[in-house]
Amino acid sequence: MKADEESTSKLDKSSSKTGAWKCSICTYDNDQSLVSCDVCGVFRDFPGKSDSRDEENVSGTSKKSKVSLMGRSLFDRPPNSMPKSNQAYRFDAPSPDDIVSSGKSSRTFPKVTTMPSTSVKISHDEPGKKGPVEIRQDNEVPESFPASSLPNKHNEIESGNPSSFEDEPHMLANNLQSLKLEKHSTKSRNIKTKSNAEYKPEEWMFPDKEGTLSQLNLAIVGHVDSGKSTLSGRLLHLLGQISDKQMHRYEREAKQKGKGSFAYAWALDESVAERERGITMTVAVAYFFTKNYRVVLLDSPGHRDFVPSMISGSTQADAAVLVVDASVGAFEAGMGGKSVGQTKEHAQLIRSFGVEQLIVAVNKMDQVDFSKDRFDYIKLQLGHFLRTCGFKESLVTWIPLSAMDNQNLVATASDIRLSCWHQGYCLLDAIDSLQSPHRNVLKPFLLPICDVIAKYPSGQVTACGKIETGAIRIGSKVLVMPSGDPAVVRNIERDSSTCNVARAGDNVVVSLHGVDAGQVIQGGVLCHPDFPVTIASSLELKILILDIATPIIIGSQVELHIHHTKQAAKVVKVLSLLDPKTGSAAKKSPRMLVARQRAIVELALEGEICVEEFSNCRALGRVFLRALGTYRTLYGMVVRH
């Protein structure tokens, strides 16, 4: 017993030596060289720097030491509390670290019955920036904390209910969390948002009515090797957009490569890879004029490996030309038999992105001797499928033609085998007879970014795409989403020529100033500074399932395409099955979805995308889904984000 007392006295002497200082919070003896406690991390209270107004001690701990309010609320003990016991540590009780991280108090944790005389206030000189931490007296209410979160000290003391003091660590943890969230949301709070009802277009935004031609964005789609690029090149040559000298050069180069029949296609397929493989890999853009329109021709790839590029062209289209190969076997391959060929998938794609007017160009009729029976068979088979996709018969035009033989392209057919039974439109007349698309300049400016060209040495960045709504001019301020960075329009090009103003429906190249090139990305959006688009990572969709091999269930992986971006996604909820006639919910939470069904599902995306509800903006509200690993398709619209 005596030995124990001697060892205890030795420990007390060693702890009180001049080379150690006692922490004001946990009373741990620290080495003199340390400026903060080795246990709780509280800074050392140097002599002469403490508050001289309060020299009271609570259980040997300075009541007014310059420590955080949360730390004092955890370690301070009231004067009438029980002294510390020498009982073993209880592992079932939460530690102070657990209480701080969870923001909850423990039943076994001692209650604080005295209100600390100071409170923490974080003051901000400017919105979104950190300011100094000030210590305020009890009678001053911190501005950063809501009044409802502060306890009524007098009422609690009089009633003898210490619940407000017991929950103080929880309250402070919530306040600190709100400050942390406020810091991360500074950029989003600085972006002004208004409703579209508040938008008023300026006078310069309205189009001139002095005989200017309307612009028509025309997508050329169809199965691979159906003759899309050859048809486009031949049409441009006949309309004078490709000179005879250029055409002669294309013919010579194609013959040198042993691909003489690809001469017209090479007018649009300019890359080395496209010419070597003999297929279109990216969307080629060209221009020509008709009596009524300035046509922007978008020649899309037909191979299924380049469907994302084809989708990028389809999202800009006002109307489409679906090119079909009439030769025996080629048409059937495009339809895919029991599977989905590219003729089917392209028809589904252009319809899902809002194209209603369609011209079906039955190409290569010369290979079937311009047979009317073959044409009628194709019209019957494909026509039925187009009706299931939602195309109206009155808006679908059927044109038999031959691009290589120049039959029924810009004039009526000269071959008697075709002219004897077809007296309708030629292809150019069919394009000219399309209805003029509606251009909405009454809504704020919106341009989904199709492509980005950055010149890093000069710091110039340009964004390409079709203006969906509104208008811009040189000097206009825009917002680059999803980054939220502002920019100024330095230059605008339309149809390869500089212009001062661009309006809804125009395909433009916009040069931006005052923004980092890394913030302008394909799939992003340029919009009005006061009307930013929504950024979402989860969507609620109304979908129509077209052709799928396996049912759609919770957890199914899909690839989502929306305007010029794609994102991997997963089905997290199947909310309801819809009645195809009424559109109302027929069944809640079905276990699976099969072909030809309509439903409302919730998707979780891997990343964030620019999106709007379909009712607010159709261009940013249409989606197309492809099942990963297959070419089965379904499309829909954004109901909620």
PDB file of N, CA, C and O in Angstrom, residues 561-604:
ATOM      1  N   HIS A 561     -29.500   8.812 -74.184  1.00  0.00           N
ATOM      2  CA  HIS A 561     -29.094   9.851 -75.133  1.00  0.00           C
ATOM      3  C   HIS A 561     -30.086  11.009 -75.027  1.00  0.00           C
ATOM      4  O   HIS A 561     -31.297  10.806 -75.125  1.00  0.00           O
ATOM      5  N   ILE A 562     -29.539  12.205 -74.837  1.00  0.00           N
ATOM      6  CA  ILE A 562     -30.379  13.405 -74.773  1.00  0.00           C
ATOM      7  C   ILE A 562     -29.600  14.547 -75.413  1.00  0.00           C
ATOM      8  O   ILE A 562     -28.449  14.796 -75.051  1.00  0.00           O
ATOM      9  N   HIS A 563     -30.197  15.203 -76.368  1.00  0.00           N
ATOM     10  CA  HIS A 563     -29.582  16.173 -77.283  1.00  0.00           C
ATOM     11  C   HIS A 563     -28.195  15.687 -77.710  1.00  0.00           C
ATOM     12  O   HIS A 563     -28.098  14.694 -78.417  1.00  0.00           O
ATOM     13  N   HIS A 564     -27.093  16.295 -77.286  1.00  0.00           N
ATOM     14  CA  HIS A 564     -25.781  15.898 -77.814  1.00  0.00           C
ATOM     15  C   HIS A 564     -24.917  15.188 -76.779  1.00  0.00           C
ATOM     16  O   HIS A 564     -23.688  15.173 -76.908  1.00  0.00           O
ATOM     17  N   THR A 565     -25.515  14.598 -75.797  1.00  0.00           N
ATOM     18  CA  THR A 565     -24.747  13.897 -74.776  1.00  0.00           C
ATOM     19  C   THR A 565     -25.360  12.538 -74.499  1.00  0.00           C
ATOM     20  O   THR A 565     -26.534  12.299 -74.812  1.00  0.00           O
ATOM     21  N   LYS A 566     -24.547  11.661 -73.960  1.00  0.00           N
ATOM     22  CA  LYS A 566     -25.026  10.349 -73.550  1.00  0.00           C
ATOM     23  C   LYS A 566     -24.474  10.050 -72.175  1.00  0.00           C
ATOM     24  O   LYS A 566     -23.433  10.565 -71.779  1.00  0.00           O
ATOM     25  N   GLN A 567     -25.207   9.228 -71.440  1.00  0.00           N
ATOM     26  CA  GLN A 567     -24.849   8.947 -70.061  1.00  0.00           C
ATOM     27  C   GLN A 567     -25.321   7.545 -69.702  1.00  0.00           C
ATOM     28  O   GLN A 567     -26.439   7.144 -70.048  1.00  0.00           O
ATOM     29  N   ALA A 568     -24.465   6.779 -69.066  1.00  0.00           N
ATOM     30  CA  ALA A 568     -24.874   5.469 -68.562  1.00  0.00           C
ATOM     31  C   ALA A 568     -25.844   5.678 -67.398  1.00  0.00           C
ATOM     32  O   ALA A 568     -25.657   6.564 -66.566  1.00  0.00           O
ATOM     33  N   ALA A 569     -26.873   4.849 -67.333  1.00  0.00           N
ATOM     34  CA  ALA A 569     -27.909   5.014 -66.317  1.00  0.00           C
ATOM     35  C   ALA A 569     -28.408   3.655 -65.864  1.00  0.00           C
ATOM     36  O   ALA A 569     -28.163   2.626 -66.508  1.00  0.00           O
ATOM     37  N   LYS A 570     -29.117   3.673 -64.748  1.00  0.00           N
ATOM     38  CA  LYS A 570     -29.680   2.458 -64.173  1.00  0.00           C
ATOM     39  C   LYS A 570     -31.111   2.729 -63.752  1.00  0.00           C
ATOM     40  O   LYS A 570     -31.418   3.788 -63.200  1.00  0.00           O
ATOM     41  N   VAL A 571     -31.990   1.778 -64.016  1.00  0.00           N
ATOM     42  CA  VAL A 571     -33.391   1.893 -63.604  1.00  0.00           C
ATOM     43  C   VAL A 571     -33.459   1.617 -62.103  1.00  0.00           C
ATOM     44  O   VAL A 571     -33.110   0.527 -61.645  1.00  0.00           O
ATOM     45  N   VAL A 572     -33.893   2.610 -61.328  1.00  0.00           N
ATOM     46  CA  VAL A 572     -33.975   2.446 -59.872  1.00  0.00           C
ATOM     47  C   VAL A 572     -35.407   2.235 -59.394  1.00  0.00           C
ATOM     48  O   VAL A 572     -35.626   1.682 -58.320  1.00  0.00           O
ATOM     49  N   LYS A 573     -36.380   2.686 -60.198  1.00  0.00           N
ATOM     50  CA  LYS A 573     -37.781   2.488 -59.832  1.00  0.00           C
ATOM     51  C   LYS A 573     -38.614   2.320 -61.100  1.00  0.00           C
ATOM     52  O   LYS A 573     -38.372   2.994 -62.104  1.00  0.00           O
ATOM     53  N   VAL A 574     -39.589   1.436 -61.042  1.00  0.00           N
ATOM     54  CA  VAL A 574     -40.626   1.333 -62.074  1.00  0.00           C
ATOM     55  C   VAL A 574     -41.907   1.792 -61.392  1.00  0.00           C
ATOM     56  O   VAL A 574     -42.521   1.046 -60.629  1.00  0.00           O
ATOM     57  N   LEU A 575     -42.277   3.037 -61.642  1.00  0.00           N
ATOM     58  CA  LEU A 575     -43.345   3.651 -60.857  1.00  0.00           C
ATOM     59  C   LEU A 575     -44.722   3.155 -61.254  1.00  0.00           C
ATOM     60  O   LEU A 575     -45.527   2.803 -60.389  1.00  0.00           O
ATOM     61  N   SER A 576     -45.002   3.109 -62.560  1.00  0.00           N
ATOM     62  CA  SER A 576     -46.344   2.697 -62.979  1.00  0.00           C
ATOM     63  C   SER A 576     -46.333   2.274 -64.435  1.00  0.00           C
ATOM     64  O   SER A 576     -45.478   2.696 -65.222  1.00  0.00           O
ATOM     65  N   LEU A 577     -47.298   1.445 -64.770  1.00  0.00           N
ATOM     66  CA  LEU A 577     -47.552   1.021 -66.149  1.00  0.00           C
ATOM     67  C   LEU A 577     -48.723   1.825 -66.669  1.00  0.00           C
ATOM     68  O   LEU A 577     -49.751   1.963 -65.990  1.00  0.00           O
ATOM     69  N   LEU A 578     -48.599   2.387 -67.870  1.00  0.00           N
ATOM     70  CA  LEU A 578     -49.602   3.301 -68.399  1.00  0.00           C
ATOM     71  C   LEU A 578     -50.514   2.603 -69.389  1.00  0.00           C
ATOM     72  O   LEU A 578     -50.086   1.714 -70.140  1.00  0.00           O
ATOM     73  N   ASP A 579     -51.762   3.035 -69.385  1.00  0.00           N
ATOM     74  CA  ASP A 579     -52.733   2.549 -70.362  1.00  0.00           C
ATOM     75  C   ASP A 579     -52.417   3.183 -71.713  1.00  0.00           C
ATOM     76  O   ASP A 579     -52.350   4.413 -71.829  1.00  0.00           O
ATOM     77  N   PRO A 580     -52.222   2.407 -72.789  1.00  0.00           N
ATOM     78  CA  PRO A 580     -51.835   2.993 -74.084  1.00  0.00           C
ATOM     79  C   PRO A 580     -52.908   3.885 -74.697  1.00  0.00           C
ATOM     80  O   PRO A 580     -52.598   4.725 -75.535  1.00  0.00           O
ATOM     81  N   LYS A 581     -54.168   3.700 -74.292  1.00  0.00           N
ATOM     82  CA  LYS A 581     -55.249   4.501 -74.874  1.00  0.00           C
ATOM     83  C   LYS A 581     -55.476   5.799 -74.113  1.00  0.00           C
ATOM     84  O   LYS A 581     -55.632   6.863 -74.708  1.00  0.00           O
ATOM     85  N   THR A 582     -55.525   5.719 -72.797  1.00  0.00           N
ATOM     86  CA  THR A 582     -55.834   6.898 -71.987  1.00  0.00           C
ATOM     87  C   THR A 582     -54.593   7.598 -71.458  1.00  0.00           C
ATOM     88  O   THR A 582     -54.633   8.784 -71.140  1.00  0.00           O
ATOM     89  N   GLY A 583     -53.484   6.869 -71.314  1.00  0.00           N
ATOM     90  CA  GLY A 583     -52.275   7.446 -70.753  1.00  0.00           C
ATOM     91  C   GLY A 583     -52.255   7.503 -69.242  1.00  0.00           C
ATOM     92  O   GLY A 583     -51.286   7.974 -68.650  1.00  0.00           O
ATOM     93  N   SER A 584     -53.314   7.026 -68.592  1.00  0.00           N
ATOM     94  CA  SER A 584     -53.372   7.023 -67.134  1.00  0.00           C
ATOM     95  C   SER A 584     -52.690   5.773 -66.586  1.00  0.00           C
ATOM     96  O   SER A 584     -52.448   4.803 -67.309  1.00  0.00           O
ATOM     97  N   ALA A 585     -52.392   5.796 -65.288  1.00  0.00           N
ATOM     98  CA  ALA A 585     -51.711   4.674 -64.652  1.00  0.00           C
ATOM     99  C   ALA A 585     -52.641   3.470 -64.572  1.00  0.00           C
ATOM    100  O   ALA A 585     -53.726   3.536 -63.990  1.00  0.00           O
ATOM    101  N   ALA A 586     -52.204   2.358 -65.172  1.00  0.00           N
ATOM    102  CA  ALA A 586     -53.005   1.134 -65.155  1.00  0.00           C
ATOM    103  C   ALA A 586     -52.565   0.187 -64.060  1.00  0.00           C
ATOM    104  O   ALA A 586     -53.360  -0.619 -63.572  1.00  0.00           O
ATOM    105  N   LYS A 587     -51.300   0.278 -63.640  1.00  0.00           N
ATOM    106  CA  LYS A 587     -50.783  -0.624 -62.615  1.00  0.00           C
ATOM    107  C   LYS A 587     -49.618   0.049 -61.916  1.00  0.00           C
ATOM    108  O   LYS A 587     -48.742   0.599 -62.557  1.00  0.00           O
ATOM    109  N   LYS A 588     -49.630   0.014 -60.601  1.00  0.00           N
ATOM    110  CA  LYS A 588     -48.576   0.616 -59.809  1.00  0.00           C
ATOM    111  C   LYS A 588     -47.437  -0.386 -59.579  1.00  0.00           C
ATOM    112  O   LYS A 588     -47.676  -1.552 -59.290  1.00  0.00           O
ATOM    113  N   SER A 589     -46.208   0.119 -59.715  1.00  0.00           N
ATOM    114  CA  SER A 589     -44.991  -0.649 -59.408  1.00  0.00           C
ATOM    115  C   SER A 589     -44.983  -2.038 -60.030  1.00  0.00           C
ATOM    116  O   SER A 589     -44.930  -3.052 -59.325  1.00  0.00           O
ATOM    117  N   PRO A 590     -45.074  -2.155 -61.362  1.00  0.00           N
ATOM    118  CA  PRO A 590     -44.990  -3.481 -61.984  1.00  0.00           C
ATOM    119  C   PRO A 590     -43.595  -4.079 -61.806  1.00  0.00           C
ATOM    120  O   PRO A 590     -42.603  -3.362 -61.654  1.00  0.00           O
ATOM    121  N   ARG A 591     -43.531  -5.381 -61.815  1.00  0.00           N
ATOM    122  CA  ARG A 591     -42.257  -6.065 -61.592  1.00  0.00           C
ATOM    123  C   ARG A 591     -41.330  -5.944 -62.794  1.00  0.00           C
ATOM    124  O   ARG A 591     -40.110  -5.922 -62.641  1.00  0.00           O
ATOM    125  N   MET A 592     -41.897  -5.890 -64.014  1.00  0.00           N
ATOM    126  CA  MET A 592     -41.060  -5.813 -65.205  1.00  0.00           C
ATOM    127  C   MET A 592     -41.844  -5.159 -66.333  1.00  0.00           C
ATOM    128  O   MET A 592     -43.078  -5.035 -66.274  1.00  0.00           O
ATOM    129  N   LEU A 593     -41.106  -4.725 -67.360  1.00  0.00           N
ATOM    130  CA  LEU A 593     -41.691  -4.099 -68.538  1.00  0.00           C
ATOM    131  C   LEU A 593     -41.220  -4.850 -69.770  1.00  0.00           C
ATOM    132  O   LEU A 593     -40.048  -5.218 -69.879  1.00  0.00           O
ATOM    133  N   VAL A 594     -42.141  -5.057 -70.706  1.00  0.00           N
ATOM    134  CA  VAL A 594     -41.826  -5.782 -71.929  1.00  0.00           C
ATOM    135  C   VAL A 594     -42.124  -4.894 -73.126  1.00  0.00           C
ATOM    136  O   VAL A 594     -42.555  -3.744 -72.982  1.00  0.00           O
ATOM    137  N   ALA A 595     -41.886  -5.417 -74.334  1.00  0.00           N
ATOM    138  CA  ALA A 595     -42.046  -4.645 -75.564  1.00  0.00           C
ATOM    139  C   ALA A 595     -43.475  -4.147 -75.729  1.00  0.00           C
ATOM    140  O   ALA A 595     -44.432  -4.778 -75.295  1.00  0.00           O
ATOM    141  N   ARG A 596     -43.579  -2.976 -76.350  1.00  0.00           N
ATOM    142  CA  ARG A 596     -44.833  -2.316 -76.684  1.00  0.00           C
ATOM    143  C   ARG A 596     -45.574  -1.795 -75.465  1.00  0.00           C
ATOM    144  O   ARG A 596     -46.767  -1.495 -75.541  1.00  0.00           O
ATOM    145  N   GLN A 597     -44.907  -1.649 -74.339  1.00  0.00           N
ATOM    146  CA  GLN A 597     -45.543  -1.108 -73.142  1.00  0.00           C
ATOM    147  C   GLN A 597     -45.083   0.322 -72.902  1.00  0.00           C
ATOM    148  O   GLN A 597     -43.983   0.712 -73.282  1.00  0.00           O
ATOM    149  N   ARG A 598     -45.956   1.084 -72.249  1.00  0.00           N
ATOM    150  CA  ARG A 598     -45.636   2.445 -71.831  1.00  0.00           C
ATOM    151  C   ARG A 598     -45.593   2.478 -70.310  1.00  0.00           C
ATOM    152  O   ARG A 598     -46.437   1.866 -69.655  1.00  0.00           O
ATOM    153  N   ALA A 599     -44.646   3.214 -69.768  1.00  0.00           N
ATOM    154  CA  ALA A 599     -44.488   3.219 -68.317  1.00  0.00           C
ATOM    155  C   ALA A 599     -43.785   4.497 -67.877  1.00  0.00           C
ATOM    156  O   ALA A 599     -43.239   5.254 -68.693  1.00  0.00           O
ATOM    157  N   ILE A 600     -43.813   4.720 -66.578  1.00  0.00           N
ATOM    158  CA  ILE A 600     -43.058   5.805 -65.947  1.00  0.00           C
ATOM    159  C   ILE A 600     -41.998   5.167 -65.063  1.00  0.00           C
ATOM    160  O   ILE A 600     -42.318   4.357 -64.192  1.00  0.00           O
ATOM    161  N   VAL A 601     -40.750   5.510 -65.317  1.00  0.00           N
ATOM    162  CA  VAL A 601     -39.630   4.921 -64.578  1.00  0.00           C
ATOM    163  C   VAL A 601     -38.747   6.037 -64.046  1.00  0.00           C
ATOM    164  O   VAL A 601     -38.800   7.179 -64.518  1.00  0.00           O
ATOM    165  N   GLU A 602     -37.934   5.680 -63.078  1.00  0.00           N
ATOM    166  CA  GLU A 602     -36.949   6.611 -62.518  1.00  0.00           C
ATOM    167  C   GLU A 602     -35.555   6.064 -62.787  1.00  0.00           C
ATOM    168  O   GLU A 602     -35.274   4.905 -62.508  1.00  0.00           O
ATOM    169  N   LEU A 603     -34.698   6.930 -63.341  1.00  0.00           N
ATOM    170  CA  LEU A 603     -33.334   6.543 -63.683  1.00  0.00           C
ATOM    171  C   LEU A 603     -32.345   7.298 -62.811  1.00  0.00           C
ATOM    172  O   LEU A 603     -32.549   8.479 -62.505  1.00  0.00           O
ATOM    173  N   ALA A 604     -31.285   6.627 -62.437  1.00  0.00           N
ATOM    174  CA  ALA A 604     -30.145   7.251 -61.764  1.00  0.00           C
ATOM    175  C   ALA A 604     -28.986   7.282 -62.747  1.00  0.00           C
ATOM    176  O   ALA A 604     -28.599   6.238 -63.289  1.00  0.00           O
TER     177      ALA A 604
END
